[in-house]
Amino acid sequence: MSSELNVPVDPSTPACCSEPGTKGMDYRDWVRRSYLELVTSNHHSVQALSWRKLYLSRAKLKASSRTSALLSGFAMVAMVEVQLEVQYKYPQMLLIAFSACTTVLVAVHLFALLISTCILPNVEAVSNIHNLNSISESPHERMHPYIELAWGFSTVLGILLFLAEVVLLCWIKFLPVGSILKNETTNVEKPSSHAGWQSALVSTIIMVPVGLIFVVFTIHFYRSLVRHKTERHNREIEELHKLKVQLDGHDRGMQI
């Protein structure tokens, strides 16, 4: 390592003084040792950062695959098991909104599940090797945009669509309740005061603030995460700047 650094060594200085922990170490040897420790720590820090990104990508893929499989299954069961009242005339826009929301919900979650299923085995194969130099074989760096896309579809867009699905399902399920049927072809509904309409309205009133809280929490979480990463990088840059100032001051002292 010392031959690569090309740091001049004073021949009059004893060899034992260049070893760490020696009492007779001068300033030049101390700077040299600090530089060696920095290079070694930076090498391990880069590897640790790469492995941390690998584990984070694997955790995101696992979470998105489980969430997408669960929510898409619930949406399909809700569409299949919902029983429409044949004698009740549903609003046309309500049926269109329910079918469109269910289709988009299942498509979004299946797309996120597809990305997770394709990338996760390759990431798992590298993470189970337990070799520091095998990190370069993992495709998580190249596939990072797709991993973030699957994570966003599964946890953000997919959950918002699922909340909308619950609201539409409540309207379809409870709206016919309380309507008075005249005969087999027509029905007379009370004003917007029967039990079914009120139940659907209550579910909508509850779900709207829940959705707003979800959006606010998501924005706050990502802003806090970005702030934490920024502060950590700033601390590392400050440490490197301090060491650079020390090295520059030593070089100017040697030139004088």
Coordinates of C-alpha atoms in Angstrom, one line a residue:
M1 CA 0.0 0.0 0.0
S2 CA 2.9 2.4 0.8
S3 CA 4.4 2.0 -2.6
E4 CA 1.1 3.0 -4.2
L5 CA 0.8 6.2 -2.1
N6 CA 4.3 7.4 -3.1
V7 CA 4.7 9.2 0.2
P8 CA 8.4 10.2 0.8
V9 CA 9.9 8.8 3.9
D10 CA 12.8 10.4 5.7
P11 CA 15.8 8.0 5.9
S12 CA 16.8 9.5 9.2
T13 CA 13.5 8.5 10.8
P14 CA 13.6 5.1 12.4
A15 CA 11.4 2.4 10.9
C16 CA 9.6 1.8 14.2
C17 CA 8.3 5.3 14.2
S18 CA 6.1 4.7 11.1
E19 CA 4.2 2.0 12.9
P20 CA 0.8 2.9 14.5
G21 CA 0.9 3.5 18.2
T22 CA 4.7 4.5 18.3
K23 CA 5.4 7.3 20.6
G24 CA 8.1 8.9 18.4
M25 CA 5.8 9.4 15.4
D26 CA 6.1 12.8 13.7
Y27 CA 3.4 14.8 11.9
R28 CA 4.2 13.4 8.5
D29 CA 3.9 9.8 9.7
W30 CA 0.6 10.7 11.4
V31 CA -0.8 12.1 8.2
R32 CA 0.3 9.1 6.3
R33 CA -1.4 6.7 8.8
S34 CA -4.6 8.8 8.7
Y35 CA -4.6 8.6 4.9
L36 CA -4.2 4.8 5.0
E37 CA -7.0 4.5 7.5
L38 CA -9.2 6.7 5.3
V39 CA -8.5 4.7 2.2
T40 CA -9.3 1.4 4.0
S41 CA -12.4 2.8 5.7
N42 CA -13.6 4.3 2.4
H43 CA -13.2 0.9 0.7
H44 CA -15.2 -0.8 3.3
S45 CA -17.7 2.0 3.4
V46 CA -18.4 1.7 -0.3
Q47 CA -18.9 -2.1 0.0
A48 CA -21.1 -1.6 3.0
L49 CA -23.2 1.0 1.1
S50 CA -23.5 -1.4 -1.9
W51 CA -24.7 -4.2 0.4
R52 CA -27.1 -1.9 2.2
K53 CA -28.6 -0.9 -1.2
L54 CA -28.9 -4.6 -2.1
Y55 CA -30.7 -5.5 1.1
L56 CA -33.0 -2.5 0.7
S57 CA -33.9 -3.5 -2.8
R58 CA -34.6 -7.0 -1.8
A59 CA -36.8 -5.8 1.1
K60 CA -38.7 -3.5 -1.3
L61 CA -39.3 -6.3 -3.8
K62 CA -40.5 -8.7 -1.1
A63 CA -42.8 -6.1 0.4
S64 CA -44.3 -5.1 -3.0
S65 CA -44.8 -8.7 -4.1
R66 CA -46.6 -9.6 -0.9
T67 CA -48.7 -6.5 -0.8
S68 CA -49.6 -6.7 -4.5
A69 CA -50.6 -10.4 -4.3
L70 CA -52.8 -9.7 -1.2
L71 CA -54.6 -6.6 -2.5
S72 CA -55.1 -7.9 -6.0
G73 CA -56.6 -11.1 -4.6
F74 CA -59.0 -9.1 -2.4
A75 CA -60.0 -7.0 -5.4
M76 CA -60.8 -10.1 -7.5
V77 CA -62.8 -11.7 -4.7
A78 CA -64.7 -8.5 -4.2
M79 CA -65.6 -8.4 -7.9
V80 CA -66.6 -12.0 -8.1
E81 CA -68.5 -12.3 -4.8
V82 CA -70.4 -9.0 -5.0
Q83 CA -74.1 -9.7 -5.5
L84 CA -76.0 -7.0 -7.5
E85 CA -79.7 -6.6 -6.8
V86 CA -81.4 -7.4 -10.1
Q87 CA -84.6 -5.5 -9.2
Y88 CA -82.7 -2.3 -8.2
K89 CA -81.6 0.2 -10.9
Y90 CA -78.0 1.2 -10.0
P91 CA -76.6 4.5 -11.3
Q92 CA -74.7 3.8 -14.5
M93 CA -71.7 5.9 -13.4
L94 CA -71.4 3.9 -10.2
L95 CA -71.1 0.6 -12.1
I96 CA -68.7 2.0 -14.6
A97 CA -66.5 3.5 -11.8
F98 CA -66.5 0.2 -9.9
S99 CA -65.5 -1.9 -12.9
A100 CA -62.8 0.5 -14.0
C101 CA -61.4 0.9 -10.5
T102 CA -61.2 -2.9 -10.0
T103 CA -59.6 -3.5 -13.3
V104 CA -57.0 -0.8 -12.9
L105 CA -56.3 -2.0 -9.3
V106 CA -55.7 -5.6 -10.4
A107 CA -53.5 -4.4 -13.4
V108 CA -51.3 -2.2 -11.2
H109 CA -50.7 -4.8 -8.6
L110 CA -50.1 -7.5 -11.1
F111 CA -47.5 -5.3 -12.9
A112 CA -45.8 -4.7 -9.6
L113 CA -45.9 -8.4 -8.8
L114 CA -44.4 -9.2 -12.3
I115 CA -41.4 -6.9 -11.7
S116 CA -40.8 -8.3 -8.2
T117 CA -41.0 -11.9 -9.5
C118 CA -38.6 -11.2 -12.3
I119 CA -35.9 -9.3 -10.3
L120 CA -36.2 -10.8 -6.8
P121 CA -34.6 -14.3 -7.6
N122 CA -31.5 -12.6 -9.1
V123 CA -31.1 -10.4 -6.1
E124 CA -31.7 -13.3 -3.7
A125 CA -29.1 -15.4 -5.4
V126 CA -26.4 -12.8 -4.8
S127 CA -27.4 -11.9 -1.3
N128 CA -27.2 -15.6 -0.2
I129 CA -23.5 -16.0 -1.3
H130 CA -22.1 -14.0 1.6
N131 CA -19.1 -12.9 -0.4
L132 CA -18.1 -9.2 -0.3
N133 CA -16.9 -9.2 -3.9
S134 CA -20.1 -10.7 -5.3
I135 CA -22.0 -7.5 -4.9
S136 CA -21.1 -6.5 -8.5
E137 CA -23.1 -9.5 -9.8
S138 CA -26.4 -8.3 -8.5
P139 CA -28.7 -6.4 -11.0
H140 CA -30.2 -4.2 -8.3
E141 CA -28.3 -1.1 -9.5
R142 CA -29.2 -1.5 -13.1
M143 CA -32.8 -2.4 -12.2
H144 CA -33.2 0.4 -9.6
P145 CA -35.9 2.4 -11.6
Y146 CA -38.0 -0.8 -12.0
I147 CA -37.7 -1.6 -8.3
E148 CA -38.8 1.9 -7.3
L149 CA -41.7 1.6 -9.9
A150 CA -42.9 -1.6 -8.4
W151 CA -42.6 -0.2 -4.9
G152 CA -44.6 2.9 -5.9
F153 CA -47.3 0.9 -7.7
S154 CA -47.7 -1.5 -4.8
T155 CA -47.6 0.8 -1.8
V156 CA -48.8 4.2 -3.1
L157 CA -50.9 3.9 -6.1
G158 CA -52.2 0.4 -5.3
I159 CA -53.3 1.3 -1.8
L160 CA -55.1 4.5 -3.0
L161 CA -57.0 2.5 -5.6
F162 CA -57.8 -0.1 -2.9
L163 CA -59.3 2.6 -0.7
A164 CA -61.4 3.8 -3.6
E165 CA -62.4 0.2 -4.3
V166 CA -63.7 -0.1 -0.7
V167 CA -65.8 3.1 -1.1
L168 CA -67.4 2.0 -4.4
L169 CA -68.1 -1.5 -3.0
C170 CA -69.9 0.1 0.0
W171 CA -72.1 2.1 -2.4
I172 CA -72.9 -1.0 -4.5
K173 CA -73.6 -3.2 -1.5
F174 CA -75.6 -0.8 0.7
L175 CA -77.4 1.5 -1.8
P176 CA -80.3 -1.0 -2.5
V177 CA -80.9 -1.4 1.2
G178 CA -84.0 0.4 2.3
S179 CA -85.5 0.9 -1.2
I180 CA -89.2 0.0 -1.5
L181 CA -89.9 -2.3 -4.5
K182 CA -93.3 -1.7 -6.2
N183 CA -93.2 -4.7 -8.5
E184 CA -90.7 -6.9 -10.4
T185 CA -89.7 -4.2 -12.9
T186 CA -89.8 -0.9 -11.2
N187 CA -88.9 0.3 -7.7
V188 CA -89.6 3.4 -5.7
E189 CA -86.8 4.8 -3.6
K190 CA -87.1 7.0 -0.6
P191 CA -85.3 10.2 -0.6
S192 CA -81.6 10.2 0.4
S193 CA -82.6 9.2 3.9
H194 CA -83.0 5.5 3.7
A195 CA -80.5 3.2 5.6
G196 CA -78.5 2.1 2.6
W197 CA -77.8 5.6 1.3
Q198 CA -76.8 6.7 4.8
S199 CA -74.5 3.7 5.3
A200 CA -72.7 4.3 2.0
L201 CA -72.4 8.0 2.8
V202 CA -70.8 7.2 6.2
S203 CA -68.3 4.9 4.7
T204 CA -67.3 7.7 2.2
I205 CA -67.0 10.3 4.9
I206 CA -64.7 8.0 6.9
M207 CA -62.6 7.0 4.0
V208 CA -61.9 10.5 2.7
P209 CA -59.9 11.7 5.7
V210 CA -58.2 8.2 5.8
G211 CA -57.0 8.8 2.3
L212 CA -55.8 12.3 3.1
I213 CA -53.9 11.0 6.1
F214 CA -52.3 8.3 3.9
V215 CA -51.1 10.9 1.4
V216 CA -49.8 13.3 4.0
F217 CA -47.9 10.5 5.8
T218 CA -46.4 9.3 2.5
I219 CA -45.1 12.8 1.6
H220 CA -43.8 13.3 5.2
F221 CA -42.1 9.9 5.2
Y222 CA -40.3 10.4 2.0
R223 CA -39.2 14.0 2.9
S224 CA -37.9 12.8 6.2
L225 CA -36.0 10.0 4.5
V226 CA -34.4 12.4 2.0
R227 CA -33.5 14.8 4.8
H228 CA -31.8 12.0 6.7
K229 CA -29.8 10.9 3.7
T230 CA -28.8 14.5 2.9
E231 CA -27.6 15.1 6.5
R232 CA -25.6 11.9 6.5
H233 CA -23.9 12.8 3.2
N234 CA -23.1 16.3 4.4
R235 CA -21.4 14.9 7.5
E236 CA -19.2 12.6 5.4
I237 CA -18.3 15.5 3.1
E238 CA -17.3 17.6 6.1
E239 CA -15.1 14.9 7.4
L240 CA -13.4 14.5 4.0
H241 CA -13.0 18.3 3.8
K242 CA -11.3 18.5 7.2
L243 CA -8.8 15.8 6.2
K244 CA -8.1 17.5 2.9
V245 CA -7.3 20.7 4.7
Q246 CA -4.9 18.9 7.0
L247 CA -3.2 17.2 4.0
D248 CA -2.9 20.5 2.1
G249 CA -1.5 22.3 5.2
H250 CA 1.2 19.6 5.5
D251 CA 2.1 19.8 1.8
R252 CA 2.5 23.6 2.1
G253 CA 4.7 23.1 5.2
M254 CA 7.0 20.7 3.4
Q255 CA 7.3 23.1 0.4
I256 CA 8.3 26.0 2.7

